[in-house]
Amino acid sequence: MDYNATTPLEPEVIQAITEALEDAWGNPSSNYMAGAKAKAIINQSRESVARMVGGKAEDIIFTSGGTEANNLVLHTAVEYFRRNCKAQEQGDGQQSRSKGLPHIITSNVEHVSVNLVAEHLQKDGQADVTFVPVSKVTARVEVEDIIAAVRPNTCLISIMMANNETGIIMPIQEICQRVKALNKQREWLRILLHTDAAQTVGKIKVDACELGVDYLTIVGHKFYAPRIGALYVNGPGTRTPLFPMLFGGGQERNFRPGHMRSTRLYLEDRLKAVFRDKITFNSHYPGSDVLPNTCNMSIQGPRLQGWRVLSNCARLLASVGAACHSDNANRPSHILLSCGVPTEVAANAMRLSVGRGTTKSDVDEVVEDLRETVQLLEEMN
């Protein structure tokens, strides 16, 4: 139950990759047959990925993964600001129009591939960054807090579409609507809008045009595809700026969100039936929607820290939070603390994320495994 960390490859995906490795090994930039075949497969894949997120094939940039895609957006925003400043100076012959450093707005619960990049840009003196805290009531970043953080030099707002630990879905469409209204009043610098949709593609509907974003990050291994990524850009290089970081040579069906939601609800019901008042759900917040497959919960007890319970389970495979933070597994998640979860509850947190293939029988096994493990640890106390 760690599908938010990664997913196995679908058999159709393995078959497609195998066929491509055998038949389309050519350089897609070459004119010979193997190269032409490779180019055709890439074009078809680009069409498929575009359909998944409501975009056009030309809007999809393939990347090595979500980290590269997110880095590309933040790098582009800084370069976009710099070029706008330079154009303003050349236009009026004054350097006073430059409004300091580029300003980026993000939240305090983003994936590290956004937060660490933002922190690096700030420490390196390349950008000012505002980390807007999520509400301790809803665990969402609130629209008004984002708008209040906007400055004249704000060039990018980057907010994840859903949190990888709590599953809470962020109000991206509302943020975009408000910012687009602001952009109409701004004289010289449009605010770019980005959402990291790593956790939502394949689980809930994702339509970049409906959301109103300029950039949207896609991560293959979160929805049964290879460990590569893609970046949706609304008209790359025309409507929306995109600048390279590197220099050198030039399937949306069968998501079954309803199945995953019913499986997660069954899981939560079974957990409540077994652990009763000992259990706390860290993904339930009033007024906030949650991913259909994600259950973040804590079982209360002095020896029931999440890492300890999971390391003693015989069958359950899950995590205490983001897989990227596995080295700090014995520390309470800063995401949960930011959402208002008490320290002693956050210390016991476990993230159970179901997938397409998870059955009620699997849930029953997992809950029984947890029951036996908790009983064992309590007897040891």
XYZ file of C-alpha atoms in Angstrom:
381
model
C 0.000 0.000 0.000
C 2.629 2.483 -1.124
C 1.250 3.420 -4.528
C 1.857 7.136 -3.904
C 5.579 6.365 -3.855
C 5.611 4.309 -7.048
C 3.527 1.869 -9.087
C 4.389 -1.335 -10.962
C 4.429 -1.218 -14.742
C 1.225 -2.253 -16.486
C 1.695 -5.354 -18.714
C 0.748 -3.238 -21.760
C 3.483 -0.764 -20.820
C 6.101 -3.503 -20.538
C 5.020 -4.830 -23.938
C 5.193 -1.389 -25.536
C 8.650 -0.716 -24.086
C 9.931 -4.140 -25.139
C 8.690 -3.666 -28.698
C 10.250 -0.206 -28.844
C 13.609 -1.483 -27.595
C 13.568 -4.186 -30.257
C 12.162 -2.300 -33.229
C 12.642 1.423 -32.607
C 16.240 1.630 -31.420
C 17.145 4.325 -33.933
C 17.856 7.968 -33.272
C 14.511 9.774 -33.798
C 16.410 12.687 -35.350
C 17.783 10.414 -38.094
C 16.204 9.835 -41.513
C 16.642 6.053 -41.777
C 13.823 3.580 -41.056
C 14.646 2.783 -37.405
C 14.885 6.484 -36.630
C 11.601 7.255 -38.369
C 9.913 4.467 -36.400
C 11.279 5.829 -33.124
C 10.067 9.317 -34.002
C 6.580 8.015 -34.839
C 6.338 6.196 -31.484
C 7.460 9.313 -29.587
C 4.891 11.426 -31.442
C 2.156 8.914 -30.632
C 3.226 8.902 -26.977
C 3.191 12.681 -26.888
C -0.395 12.639 -28.203
C -1.405 10.119 -25.518
C 0.148 12.090 -22.668
C -1.413 15.305 -23.967
C -4.875 13.698 -23.969
C -4.375 12.637 -20.349
C -4.105 16.250 -19.214
C -6.344 18.003 -21.739
C -3.532 19.505 -23.781
C -2.088 19.314 -27.289
C 0.850 17.166 -28.370
C 3.016 20.229 -28.920
C 2.464 21.227 -25.269
C 4.243 18.122 -23.921
C 7.964 18.161 -23.120
C 9.356 14.783 -22.043
C 11.810 14.890 -19.124
C 13.861 12.433 -17.093
C 11.296 12.693 -14.288
C 9.223 15.007 -12.130
C 12.308 16.549 -10.547
C 13.649 17.769 -13.885
C 10.215 19.068 -14.895
C 9.835 21.058 -11.667
C 13.380 22.393 -11.882
C 12.744 23.450 -15.473
C 9.730 25.539 -14.428
C 11.529 27.383 -11.617
C 14.600 27.950 -13.800
C 12.371 29.310 -16.563
C 10.593 31.705 -14.176
C 13.872 33.261 -13.045
C 15.113 33.621 -16.626
C 11.722 35.004 -17.716
C 11.957 37.707 -15.025
C 15.528 38.581 -16.019
C 14.626 38.946 -19.689
C 11.569 41.058 -18.882
C 13.688 43.401 -16.773
C 16.243 43.707 -19.563
C 13.525 44.467 -22.129
C 12.049 47.156 -19.853
C 15.451 48.788 -19.368
C 16.114 48.826 -23.101
C 12.642 50.200 -23.757
C 12.809 53.247 -21.483
C 16.565 53.595 -21.086
C 16.362 53.371 -17.303
C 17.582 50.734 -14.927
C 15.235 51.814 -12.167
C 12.360 49.794 -13.643
C 14.000 46.581 -12.391
C 12.083 45.551 -9.289
C 14.755 43.604 -7.456
C 14.904 39.834 -7.495
C 12.292 37.598 -9.108
C 9.685 36.576 -6.536
C 8.319 33.012 -6.391
C 5.329 31.897 -4.327
C 4.938 28.265 -3.266
C 3.569 26.386 -0.263
C 5.292 24.844 2.735
C 4.105 21.320 1.839
C 5.496 20.974 -1.684
C 7.590 18.055 -2.909
C 11.307 18.570 -2.318
C 11.886 18.974 -6.069
C 10.085 22.319 -5.743
C 10.913 23.375 -2.193
C 14.635 22.569 -2.300
C 15.049 24.341 -5.634
C 13.235 27.394 -4.284
C 15.394 27.365 -1.147
C 18.536 27.070 -3.284
C 17.513 30.021 -5.479
C 16.850 32.073 -2.353
C 20.130 31.180 -0.618
C 22.041 31.795 -3.842
C 20.548 35.283 -4.151
C 18.790 34.462 -7.424
C 15.220 34.842 -6.188
C 12.983 35.833 -3.287
C 10.625 33.054 -2.208
C 7.467 33.097 -0.107
C 6.530 29.726 1.382
C 2.818 30.126 2.120
C 1.771 27.867 5.043
C -1.215 25.585 4.592
C -4.239 25.987 6.834
C -4.158 23.927 10.018
C -7.934 23.487 9.630
C -8.225 22.350 6.005
C -4.592 21.313 5.265
C -5.001 23.258 2.002
C -3.153 26.332 0.936
C -5.814 29.046 1.004
C -6.454 31.182 -2.075
C -6.520 34.446 -0.116
C -3.111 33.678 1.427
C -1.637 33.165 -2.040
C -3.111 36.412 -3.362
C -1.918 38.317 -0.277
C 1.650 37.151 -0.969
C 1.747 38.586 -4.509
C 4.242 41.401 -5.118
C 5.023 43.553 -8.176
C 8.034 41.292 -8.878
C 6.143 37.993 -8.486
C 6.889 35.885 -11.567
C 5.734 32.377 -10.569
C 3.202 30.657 -8.333
C 3.888 26.927 -7.930
C 1.379 24.898 -5.888
C 1.039 21.102 -6.031
C -2.324 19.761 -7.197
C -2.539 17.233 -4.355
C -0.245 16.499 -1.450
C 1.666 13.224 -1.588
C 1.328 12.507 2.152
C -2.162 13.681 3.110
C -3.802 13.353 -0.310
C -5.421 16.757 0.189
C -6.390 18.404 -3.107
C -5.372 22.045 -3.478
C -7.632 24.800 -4.960
C -5.593 25.228 -8.136
C -8.442 26.359 -10.386
C -9.497 29.074 -7.935
C -5.909 30.291 -7.558
C -5.506 30.467 -11.332
C -8.766 32.399 -11.771
C -7.724 34.987 -9.198
C -4.207 35.343 -10.577
C -5.415 35.711 -14.150
C -7.603 38.606 -12.985
C -4.518 40.132 -11.344
C -2.466 39.620 -14.502
C -4.877 41.824 -16.460
C -3.999 44.712 -14.141
C -0.219 44.214 -14.180
C 1.835 46.444 -16.436
C 5.033 44.602 -17.161
C 5.243 41.130 -15.624
C 2.731 38.325 -15.994
C 2.608 35.804 -13.121
C 3.238 32.278 -14.411
C 1.202 29.427 -12.893
C 2.516 25.911 -12.226
C 1.097 22.831 -10.545
C 2.932 19.615 -9.744
C 0.278 17.020 -10.683
C 2.445 13.978 -9.908
C -0.080 12.562 -7.434
C -3.269 13.304 -9.380
C -2.710 12.029 -12.928
C -4.392 8.631 -13.111
C -6.395 9.136 -9.897
C -8.693 12.080 -10.570
C -9.511 14.182 -13.610
C -6.640 16.446 -14.638
C -7.349 19.056 -17.314
C -4.688 21.715 -17.598
C -6.952 24.029 -19.606
C -9.782 23.823 -17.057
C -7.323 24.427 -14.225
C -5.863 27.418 -16.047
C -2.191 26.599 -15.442
C 0.741 27.489 -17.648
C 2.767 24.442 -16.541
C 1.784 21.027 -15.187
C 4.207 18.323 -14.038
C 3.512 14.678 -14.953
C 5.375 11.730 -13.391
C 5.136 8.347 -15.132
C 5.911 5.964 -12.298
C 2.988 7.311 -10.263
C 0.483 5.850 -12.768
C 1.934 2.494 -13.918
C 4.283 3.974 -16.508
C 8.117 4.079 -16.656
C 10.178 6.234 -14.304
C 10.220 9.236 -16.623
C 8.312 12.490 -16.592
C 6.768 15.151 -18.751
C 5.967 18.825 -18.479
C 2.809 20.308 -19.960
C 3.501 23.848 -21.171
C 0.634 25.907 -22.569
C 2.163 26.869 -25.918
C 5.883 26.455 -25.159
C 7.921 29.396 -26.394
C 4.844 31.251 -27.705
C 2.088 31.789 -25.115
C 4.261 30.504 -22.260
C 8.026 30.966 -21.834
C 10.291 27.912 -21.585
C 14.057 28.132 -21.337
C 16.393 25.109 -21.407
C 18.589 24.124 -18.476
C 20.663 21.721 -20.566
C 22.289 22.345 -23.919
C 23.279 19.783 -26.549
C 21.897 17.959 -29.590
C 19.214 19.378 -31.059
C -2.778 6.301 -22.129
C -5.427 8.003 -20.231
C -8.091 5.205 -20.080
C -8.843 2.766 -17.235
C -7.943 5.075 -14.352
C -10.743 3.629 -12.224
C -10.826 6.313 -9.505
C -14.153 4.932 -8.277
C -12.569 1.555 -7.479
C -9.710 3.132 -5.568
C -12.062 5.357 -3.576
C -14.277 2.451 -2.519
C -11.198 0.425 -1.562
C -9.817 3.285 0.521
C -13.168 3.796 2.266
C -13.315 0.074 3.030
C -9.775 0.315 4.427
C -10.730 3.233 6.676
C -13.861 1.399 7.873
C -11.839 -1.709 8.751
C -9.208 0.363 10.574
C -11.912 2.121 12.613
C -13.574 -1.213 13.456
C -10.315 -2.742 14.705
C -8.560 0.191 16.403
C -11.619 2.245 17.425
C -10.614 5.363 19.412
C -6.889 4.630 18.989
C -6.921 5.677 15.345
C -6.604 9.197 13.936
C -6.972 9.959 10.230
C -4.495 12.638 9.149
C -6.080 13.001 5.700
C -9.540 14.110 6.914
C -10.011 17.887 6.957
C -13.315 19.791 6.882
C -13.995 21.336 3.506
C -11.051 19.639 1.780
C -11.173 16.937 -0.870
C -8.685 14.071 -0.761
C -7.183 11.761 -3.385
C -9.355 8.656 -3.871
C -6.545 6.269 -2.956
C -4.748 7.934 -0.019
C -5.205 7.196 3.686
C -2.822 8.840 6.142
C -3.453 7.592 9.675
C -1.895 7.211 13.130
C -2.504 4.521 15.730
C -2.052 6.055 19.169
C 0.384 4.492 21.625
C 3.865 5.178 23.062
C 5.632 2.466 21.016
C 3.531 2.772 17.894
C 5.598 5.210 15.848
C 4.910 4.732 12.145
C 8.385 3.474 11.291
C 8.343 0.982 14.180
C 4.947 -0.454 13.247
C 5.846 -0.800 9.559
C 9.231 -2.397 10.270
C 7.489 -5.080 12.337
C 4.664 -5.808 9.891
C 4.855 -9.189 8.185
C 2.929 -8.336 5.007
C 2.152 -4.620 4.794
C 4.410 -2.545 2.544
C 3.806 1.156 3.111
C 5.668 4.285 4.207
C 5.501 7.006 6.817
C 5.422 9.703 4.141
C 7.218 10.685 0.959
C 9.654 8.051 -0.270
C 12.191 10.860 -0.761
C 12.272 11.360 3.021
C 12.930 7.729 3.959
C 16.254 8.682 5.599
C 14.295 10.716 8.172
C 11.651 8.063 8.787
C 11.891 8.335 12.579
C 11.061 12.070 12.568
C 7.491 13.395 12.394
C 6.599 14.573 8.901
C 6.945 18.331 8.502
C 3.991 18.132 6.105
C 1.698 16.812 8.834
C 3.045 19.286 11.395
C 2.364 22.098 8.914
C -1.216 20.836 8.575
C -1.773 21.139 12.335
C -1.307 17.485 13.285
C 0.083 17.267 16.859
C 3.675 16.043 17.135
C 2.791 12.839 19.001
C 0.175 11.966 16.367
C 2.469 12.821 13.430
C 5.187 10.602 14.916
C 2.868 7.592 14.589
C 1.703 8.407 11.066
C 1.600 5.883 8.231
C 0.600 6.583 4.641
C -1.414 3.765 3.068
C -2.050 4.348 -0.632
C -4.056 1.793 -2.585
C -3.783 1.077 -6.301
C -5.809 -0.321 -9.179
C -5.111 -3.896 -8.155
C -5.764 -3.532 -4.412
C -8.676 -5.769 -3.326
C -10.826 -5.956 -0.197
C -9.011 -9.195 0.590
C -5.721 -7.250 0.502
C -7.236 -4.698 2.875
C -8.350 -7.422 5.267
C -4.830 -8.900 5.290
C -3.256 -5.496 5.890
C -5.566 -4.595 8.766
C -5.021 -7.992 10.406
C -1.254 -7.558 9.974
C -1.480 -4.143 11.651
C -3.634 -5.533 14.465
C -1.127 -8.316 15.201
C 1.835 -5.939 15.003
C 0.253 -3.339 17.299
C -0.650 -6.057 19.805
C 2.932 -7.349 19.745
C 4.451 -3.886 20.267
C 2.039 -3.053 23.074
C 2.877 -6.312 24.852
C 6.580 -5.434 24.573
C 5.964 -2.070 26.254
